[in-house]
CSV table of C-alpha atoms in Angstrom, one decimal:
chain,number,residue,atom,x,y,z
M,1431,UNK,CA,0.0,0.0,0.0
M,1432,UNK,CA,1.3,3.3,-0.9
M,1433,UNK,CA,2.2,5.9,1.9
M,1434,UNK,CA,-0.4,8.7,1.0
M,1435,UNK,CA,-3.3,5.7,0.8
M,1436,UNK,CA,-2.1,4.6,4.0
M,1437,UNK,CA,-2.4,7.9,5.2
M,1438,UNK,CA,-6.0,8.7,3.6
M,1439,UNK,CA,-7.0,5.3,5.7
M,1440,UNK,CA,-5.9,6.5,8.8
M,1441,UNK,CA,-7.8,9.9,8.5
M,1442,UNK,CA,-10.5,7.9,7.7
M,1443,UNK,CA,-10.8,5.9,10.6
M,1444,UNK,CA,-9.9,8.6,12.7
M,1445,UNK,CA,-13.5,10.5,11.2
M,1446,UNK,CA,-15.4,7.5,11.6
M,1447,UNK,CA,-14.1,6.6,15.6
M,1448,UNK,CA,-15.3,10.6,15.6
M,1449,UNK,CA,-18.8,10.2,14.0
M,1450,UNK,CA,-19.4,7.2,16.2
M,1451,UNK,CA,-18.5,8.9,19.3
M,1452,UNK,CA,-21.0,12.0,18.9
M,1453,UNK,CA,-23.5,9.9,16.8
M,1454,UNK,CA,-25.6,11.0,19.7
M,1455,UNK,CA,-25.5,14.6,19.4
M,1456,UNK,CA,-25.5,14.4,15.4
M,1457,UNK,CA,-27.3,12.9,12.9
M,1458,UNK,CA,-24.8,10.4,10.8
M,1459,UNK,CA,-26.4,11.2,7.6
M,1460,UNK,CA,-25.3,15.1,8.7
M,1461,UNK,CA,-22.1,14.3,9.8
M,1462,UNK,CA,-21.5,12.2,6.5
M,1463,UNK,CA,-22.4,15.4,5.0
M,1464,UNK,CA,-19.9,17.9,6.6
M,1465,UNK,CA,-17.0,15.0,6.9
M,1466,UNK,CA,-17.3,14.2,3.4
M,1467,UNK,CA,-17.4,10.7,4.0
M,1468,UNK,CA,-20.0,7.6,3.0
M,1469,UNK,CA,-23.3,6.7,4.7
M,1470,UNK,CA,-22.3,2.9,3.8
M,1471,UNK,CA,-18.8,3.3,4.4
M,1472,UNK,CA,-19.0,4.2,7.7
M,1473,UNK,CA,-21.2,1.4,8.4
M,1474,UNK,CA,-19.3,-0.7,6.7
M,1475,UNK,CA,-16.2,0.3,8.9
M,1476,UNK,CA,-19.0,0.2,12.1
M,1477,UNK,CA,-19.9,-3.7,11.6
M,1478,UNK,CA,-16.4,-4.8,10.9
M,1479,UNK,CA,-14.3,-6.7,13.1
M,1480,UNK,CA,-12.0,-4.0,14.6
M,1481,UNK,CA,-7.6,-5.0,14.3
M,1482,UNK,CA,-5.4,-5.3,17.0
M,1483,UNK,CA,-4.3,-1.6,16.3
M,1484,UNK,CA,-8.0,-0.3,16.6
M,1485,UNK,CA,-8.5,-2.5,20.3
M,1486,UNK,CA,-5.0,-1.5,21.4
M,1487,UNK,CA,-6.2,1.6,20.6
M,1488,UNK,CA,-9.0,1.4,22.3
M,1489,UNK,CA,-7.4,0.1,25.3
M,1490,UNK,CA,-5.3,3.0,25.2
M,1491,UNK,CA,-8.3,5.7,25.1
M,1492,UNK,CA,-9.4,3.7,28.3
M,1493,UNK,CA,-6.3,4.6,30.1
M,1494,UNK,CA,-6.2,8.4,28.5
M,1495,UNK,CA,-9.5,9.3,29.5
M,1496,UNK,CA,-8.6,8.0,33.2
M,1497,UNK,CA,-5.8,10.1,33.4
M,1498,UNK,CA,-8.0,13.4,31.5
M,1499,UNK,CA,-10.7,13.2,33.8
M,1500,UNK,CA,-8.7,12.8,36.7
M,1501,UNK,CA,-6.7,15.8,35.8
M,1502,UNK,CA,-10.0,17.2,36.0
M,1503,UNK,CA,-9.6,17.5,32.0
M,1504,UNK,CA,-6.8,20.0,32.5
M,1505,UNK,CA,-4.1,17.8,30.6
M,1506,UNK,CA,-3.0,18.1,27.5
M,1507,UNK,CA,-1.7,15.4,25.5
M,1508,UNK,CA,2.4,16.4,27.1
M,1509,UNK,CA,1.2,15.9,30.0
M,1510,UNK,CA,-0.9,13.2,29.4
M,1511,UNK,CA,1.8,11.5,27.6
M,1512,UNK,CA,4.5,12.2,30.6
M,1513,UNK,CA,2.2,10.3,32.9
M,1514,UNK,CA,1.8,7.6,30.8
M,1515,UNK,CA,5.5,7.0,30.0
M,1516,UNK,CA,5.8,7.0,34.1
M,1517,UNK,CA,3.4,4.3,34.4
M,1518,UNK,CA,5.7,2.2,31.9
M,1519,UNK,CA,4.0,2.5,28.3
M,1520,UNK,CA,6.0,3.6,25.3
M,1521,UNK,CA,3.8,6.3,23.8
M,1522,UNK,CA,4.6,8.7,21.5
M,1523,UNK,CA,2.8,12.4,22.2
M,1524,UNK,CA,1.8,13.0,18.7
M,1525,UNK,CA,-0.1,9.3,18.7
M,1526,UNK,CA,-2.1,10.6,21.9
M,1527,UNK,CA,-2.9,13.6,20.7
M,1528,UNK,CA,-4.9,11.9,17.8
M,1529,UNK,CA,-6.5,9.3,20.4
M,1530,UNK,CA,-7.7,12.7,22.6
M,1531,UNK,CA,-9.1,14.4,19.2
M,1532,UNK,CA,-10.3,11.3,18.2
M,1533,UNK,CA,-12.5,11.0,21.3
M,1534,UNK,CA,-13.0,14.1,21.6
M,1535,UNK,CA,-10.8,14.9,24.8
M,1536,UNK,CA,-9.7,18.4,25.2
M,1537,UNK,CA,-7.8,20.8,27.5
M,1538,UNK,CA,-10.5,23.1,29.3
M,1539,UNK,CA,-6.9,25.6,29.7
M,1540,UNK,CA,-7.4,28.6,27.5
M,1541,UNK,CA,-3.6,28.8,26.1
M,1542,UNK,CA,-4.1,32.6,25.4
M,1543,UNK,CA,-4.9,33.8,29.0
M,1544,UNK,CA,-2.2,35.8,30.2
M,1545,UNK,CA,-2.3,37.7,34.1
M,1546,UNK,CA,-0.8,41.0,35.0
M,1547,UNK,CA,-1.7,42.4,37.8
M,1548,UNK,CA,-0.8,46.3,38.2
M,1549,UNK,CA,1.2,48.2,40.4
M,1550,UNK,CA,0.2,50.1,43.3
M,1551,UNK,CA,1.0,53.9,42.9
M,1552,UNK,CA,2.9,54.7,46.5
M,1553,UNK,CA,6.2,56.6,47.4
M,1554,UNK,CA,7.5,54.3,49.8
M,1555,UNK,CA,11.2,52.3,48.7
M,1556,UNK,CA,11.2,50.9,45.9
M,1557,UNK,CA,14.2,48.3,45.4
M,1558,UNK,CA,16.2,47.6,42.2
M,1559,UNK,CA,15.2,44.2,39.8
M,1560,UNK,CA,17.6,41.9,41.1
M,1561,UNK,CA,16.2,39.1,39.5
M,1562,UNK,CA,16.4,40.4,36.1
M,1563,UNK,CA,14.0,37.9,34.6
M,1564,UNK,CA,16.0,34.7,35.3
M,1565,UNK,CA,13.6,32.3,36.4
M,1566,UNK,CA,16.1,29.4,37.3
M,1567,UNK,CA,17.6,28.7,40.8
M,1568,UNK,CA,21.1,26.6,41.7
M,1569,UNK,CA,19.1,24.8,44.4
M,1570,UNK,CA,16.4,25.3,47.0
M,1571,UNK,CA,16.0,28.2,49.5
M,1572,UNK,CA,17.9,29.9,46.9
M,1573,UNK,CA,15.3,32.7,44.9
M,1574,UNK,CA,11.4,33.0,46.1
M,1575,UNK,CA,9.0,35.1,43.8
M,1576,UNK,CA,5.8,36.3,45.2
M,1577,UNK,CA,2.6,38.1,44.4
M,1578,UNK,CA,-0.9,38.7,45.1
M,1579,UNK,CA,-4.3,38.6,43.1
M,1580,UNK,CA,-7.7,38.7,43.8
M,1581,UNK,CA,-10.8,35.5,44.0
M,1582,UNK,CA,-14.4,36.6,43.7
M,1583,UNK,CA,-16.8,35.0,45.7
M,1584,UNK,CA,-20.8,35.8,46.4
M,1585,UNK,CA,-19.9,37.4,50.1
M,1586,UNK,CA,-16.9,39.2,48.6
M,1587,UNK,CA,-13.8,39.7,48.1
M,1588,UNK,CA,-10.7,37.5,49.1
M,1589,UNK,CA,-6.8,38.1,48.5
M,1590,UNK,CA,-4.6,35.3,47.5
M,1591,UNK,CA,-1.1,35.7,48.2
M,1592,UNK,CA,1.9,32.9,47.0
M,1593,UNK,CA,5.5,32.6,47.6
M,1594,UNK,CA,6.8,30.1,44.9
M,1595,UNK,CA,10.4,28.6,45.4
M,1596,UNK,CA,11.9,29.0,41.4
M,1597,UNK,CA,14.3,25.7,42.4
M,1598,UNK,CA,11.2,23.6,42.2
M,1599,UNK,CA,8.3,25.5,41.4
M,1600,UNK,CA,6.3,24.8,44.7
M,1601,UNK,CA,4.3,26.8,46.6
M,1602,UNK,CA,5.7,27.5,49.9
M,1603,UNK,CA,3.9,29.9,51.0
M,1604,UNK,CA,0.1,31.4,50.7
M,1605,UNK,CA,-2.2,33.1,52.7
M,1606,UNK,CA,-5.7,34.0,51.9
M,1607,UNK,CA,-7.5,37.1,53.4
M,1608,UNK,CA,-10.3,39.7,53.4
M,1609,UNK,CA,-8.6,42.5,53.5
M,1610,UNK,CA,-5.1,43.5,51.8
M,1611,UNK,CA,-3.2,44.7,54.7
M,1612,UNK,CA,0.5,43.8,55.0
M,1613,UNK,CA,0.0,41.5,57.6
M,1614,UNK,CA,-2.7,39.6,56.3
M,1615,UNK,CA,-1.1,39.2,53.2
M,1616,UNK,CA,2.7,39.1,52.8
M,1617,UNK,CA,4.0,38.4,56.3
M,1618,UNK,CA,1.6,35.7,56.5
M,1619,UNK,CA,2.8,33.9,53.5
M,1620,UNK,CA,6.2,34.4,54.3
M,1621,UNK,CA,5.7,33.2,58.2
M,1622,UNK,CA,4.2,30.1,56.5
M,1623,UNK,CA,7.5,29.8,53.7
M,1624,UNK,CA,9.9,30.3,56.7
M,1625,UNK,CA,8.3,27.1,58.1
M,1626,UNK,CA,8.1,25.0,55.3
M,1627,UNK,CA,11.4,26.1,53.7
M,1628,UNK,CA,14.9,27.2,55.1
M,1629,UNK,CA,16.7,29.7,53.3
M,1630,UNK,CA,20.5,28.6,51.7
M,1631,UNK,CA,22.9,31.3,52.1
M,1632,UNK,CA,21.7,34.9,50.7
M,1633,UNK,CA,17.8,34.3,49.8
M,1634,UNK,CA,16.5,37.3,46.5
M,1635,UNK,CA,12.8,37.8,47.3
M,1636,UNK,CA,11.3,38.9,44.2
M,1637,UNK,CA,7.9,40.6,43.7
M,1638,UNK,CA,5.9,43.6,42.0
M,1639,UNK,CA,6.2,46.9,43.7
M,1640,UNK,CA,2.8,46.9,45.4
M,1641,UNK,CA,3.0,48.6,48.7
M,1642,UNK,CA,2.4,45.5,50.5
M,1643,UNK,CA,6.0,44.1,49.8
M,1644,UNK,CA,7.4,48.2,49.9
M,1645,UNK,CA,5.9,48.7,53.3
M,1646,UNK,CA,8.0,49.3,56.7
M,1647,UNK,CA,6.3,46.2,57.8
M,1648,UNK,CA,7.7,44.3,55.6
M,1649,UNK,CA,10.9,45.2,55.3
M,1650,UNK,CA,11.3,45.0,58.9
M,1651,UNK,CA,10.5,41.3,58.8
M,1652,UNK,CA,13.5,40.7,56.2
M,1653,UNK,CA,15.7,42.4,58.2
M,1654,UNK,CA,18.1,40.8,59.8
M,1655,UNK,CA,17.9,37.9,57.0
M,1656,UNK,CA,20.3,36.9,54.8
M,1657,UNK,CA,17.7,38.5,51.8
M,1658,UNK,CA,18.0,40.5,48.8
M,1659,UNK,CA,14.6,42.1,48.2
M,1660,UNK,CA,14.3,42.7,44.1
M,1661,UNK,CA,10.9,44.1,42.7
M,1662,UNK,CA,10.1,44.7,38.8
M,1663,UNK,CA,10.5,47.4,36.8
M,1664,UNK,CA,7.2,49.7,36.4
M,1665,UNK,CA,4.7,48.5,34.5
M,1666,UNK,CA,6.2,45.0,33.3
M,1667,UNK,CA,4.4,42.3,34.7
M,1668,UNK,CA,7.1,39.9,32.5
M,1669,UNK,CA,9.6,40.4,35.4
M,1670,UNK,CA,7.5,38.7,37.5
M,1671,UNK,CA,6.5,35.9,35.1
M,1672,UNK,CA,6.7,32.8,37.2
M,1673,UNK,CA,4.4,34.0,40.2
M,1674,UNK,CA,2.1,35.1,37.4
M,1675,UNK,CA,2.1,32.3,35.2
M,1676,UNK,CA,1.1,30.6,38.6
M,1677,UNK,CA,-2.2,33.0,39.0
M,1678,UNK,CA,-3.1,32.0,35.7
M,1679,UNK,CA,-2.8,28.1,36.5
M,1680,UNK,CA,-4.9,28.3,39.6
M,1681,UNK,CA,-7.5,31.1,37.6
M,1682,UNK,CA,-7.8,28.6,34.2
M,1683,UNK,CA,-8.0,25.6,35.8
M,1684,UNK,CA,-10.1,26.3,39.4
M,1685,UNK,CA,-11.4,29.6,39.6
M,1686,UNK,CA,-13.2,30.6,36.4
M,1687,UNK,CA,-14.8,27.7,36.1
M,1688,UNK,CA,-16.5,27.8,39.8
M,1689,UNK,CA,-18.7,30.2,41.8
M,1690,UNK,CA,-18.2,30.3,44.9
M,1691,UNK,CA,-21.3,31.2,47.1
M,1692,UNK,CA,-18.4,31.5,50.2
M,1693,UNK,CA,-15.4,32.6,51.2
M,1694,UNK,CA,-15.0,29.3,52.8
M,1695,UNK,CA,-16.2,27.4,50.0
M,1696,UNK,CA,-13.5,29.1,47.6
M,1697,UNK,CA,-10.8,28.5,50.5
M,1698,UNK,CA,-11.5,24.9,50.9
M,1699,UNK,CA,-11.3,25.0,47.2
M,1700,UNK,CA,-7.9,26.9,46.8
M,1701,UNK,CA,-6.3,25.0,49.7
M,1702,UNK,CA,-6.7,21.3,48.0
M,1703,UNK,CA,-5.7,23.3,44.7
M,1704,UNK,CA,-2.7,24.5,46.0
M,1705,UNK,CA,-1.5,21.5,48.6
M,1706,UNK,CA,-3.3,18.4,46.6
M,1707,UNK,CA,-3.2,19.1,43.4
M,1708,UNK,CA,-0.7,21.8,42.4
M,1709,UNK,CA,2.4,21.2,44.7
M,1710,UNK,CA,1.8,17.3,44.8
M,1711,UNK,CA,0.0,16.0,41.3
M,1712,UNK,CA,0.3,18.3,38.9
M,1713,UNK,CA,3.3,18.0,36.5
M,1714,UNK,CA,5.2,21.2,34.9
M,1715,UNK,CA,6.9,21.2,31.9
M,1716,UNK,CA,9.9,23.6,33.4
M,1717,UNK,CA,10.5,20.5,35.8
M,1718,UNK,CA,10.6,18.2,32.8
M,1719,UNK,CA,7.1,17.0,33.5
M,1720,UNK,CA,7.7,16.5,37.2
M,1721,UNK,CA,5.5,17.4,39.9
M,1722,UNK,CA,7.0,20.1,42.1
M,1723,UNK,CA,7.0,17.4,45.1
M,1724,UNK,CA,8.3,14.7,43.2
M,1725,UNK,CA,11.0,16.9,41.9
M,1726,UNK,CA,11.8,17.7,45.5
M,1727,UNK,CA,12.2,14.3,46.5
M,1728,UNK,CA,14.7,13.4,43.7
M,1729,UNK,CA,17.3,16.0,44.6
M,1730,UNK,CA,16.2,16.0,48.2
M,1731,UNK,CA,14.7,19.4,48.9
M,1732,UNK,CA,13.3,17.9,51.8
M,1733,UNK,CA,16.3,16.3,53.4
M,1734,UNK,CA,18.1,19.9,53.1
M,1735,UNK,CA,15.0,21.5,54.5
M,1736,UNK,CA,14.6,18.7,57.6
């Protein structure tokens, strides 16, 4: 068989598994219509006896829709694929890519969100971007980012503040409150980072300029720790990608796609996020497709941190 009629049959098969899988939703005759594709050849293909590649297949969706759904459907097929590999099954990423599109398995993420929050017009200190948009650390305890955004909820209000650890991407740190006040937001977070996290020799904090990580407060904590406080340039919400990037995670994948009728609710909610899901099951591709936790435990964050 020739390489482009090879190719045609696979196409066809993959509009067929397509039409079969929404036959509910659509009328076949319809769907023949807009595919381009035989009433009788598609039931042809229906009552045939399906090959070993079409049950392995199968077999395969079986396992990929496990792993979707209990991503909550936020994987992708990387991800998807990464998880698989783990579990011992040689998979290639374009191959489950078709078997998601195929049965109709898609990401709920919206790739073209992008989070900035803005800065906070104040005259108190401002200090200089230490950082300097390099979002990679030597090891852990090493370079914390932080920032704050805001969750919606029917009683009001609540302000979500992270510290993130670059090393291995976990959240160390968070506090959520009802009001914005320094101490409700920043020093509690860090109180809670201190704890979970030591810091290894001189420590750069990094954050926006609101007046939250600018106030006396604040700065008082640091003092007397071995940190460097860096905060981004005006206006550039890039030199604070990672702690944004983070908001946009929790936002895509949790908080635009609830309403919460509590502040309670949406805390319960944001805790098992952050401490279940996020820091413990979720892989990230700047970890090579580890989870921040299991990343931890292979170069022994946690040993350090005992």
């Amino acid at each position: 068989m020739k390489k482009g009629s090879k190719h045609l049959l696979q196409e066809r098969w993959q509009v067929f598994q397509f039409m079969k899988n929404y036959r509910h939703r659509f009328a076949i005759e319809k769907m023949c219509k807009v595919l381009q594709v035989s009433r009788s050849g598609y039931y042809n293909w229906l009552g045939r006896t399906p090959s070993n590649r079409a049950l392995k297949n199968k077999q395969m969706a079986c396992l990929i829709r496990s792993i979707y759904e209990g991503s909550k459907r936020i994987y992708g097929s990387p991800k998807i694929t990464a998880e698989l590999r783990d579990h011992g099954y040689t998979i290639s990423r374009p191959r489950v890519a078709r078997i998601m599109r195929s049965e109709g398995m898609r990401s709920i993420i919206n790739k073209k969100f992008r989070v900035c929050t803005t800065d906070s017009n104040h005259s108190l200190p401002i200090a200089g971007n230490h950082l300097k948009r390099n979002f990679s650390a030597v090891g852990p305890g090493k370079v914390w980012v932080s920032d704050i955004t805001y969750v919606h909820t029917a009683q009001g209000w609540l302000f979500l503040t992270i510290i993130l650890d670059l090393y291995d991407r976990k959240i160390i740190g968070w506090a959520l409150s009802e009001t914005m006040s320094t101490t409700d937001t920043v020093l509690a977070a860090m109180r809670m980072a201190l704890v979970n996290r030591v810091i290894n020799g001189q420590l750069v904090f990094h954050s926006d300029r609101g007046v939250q990580y600018a106030s006396a407060e604040f700065r008082k904590a640091l003092s007397g720790k071995p940190v460097l406080q860096s905060m981004s340039r005006k206006g550039d919400c890039w030199d604070n990608a990672v702690a944004e990037s983070f908001f946009k995670i929790i936002k895509s994948e949790l908080i635009y796609h609830h309403r919460f009728l509590t502040r309670h609710q949406a805390g319960l909610a944001i805790f098992e996020f952050i401490e279940v899901w996020y820091n413990r099951k979720r892989r990230h591709s700047a970890l090579g497709y580890c989870t921040p936790e299991a990343f931890g435990k292979k170069n022994n964050v946690y040993k350090k941190a005992a």
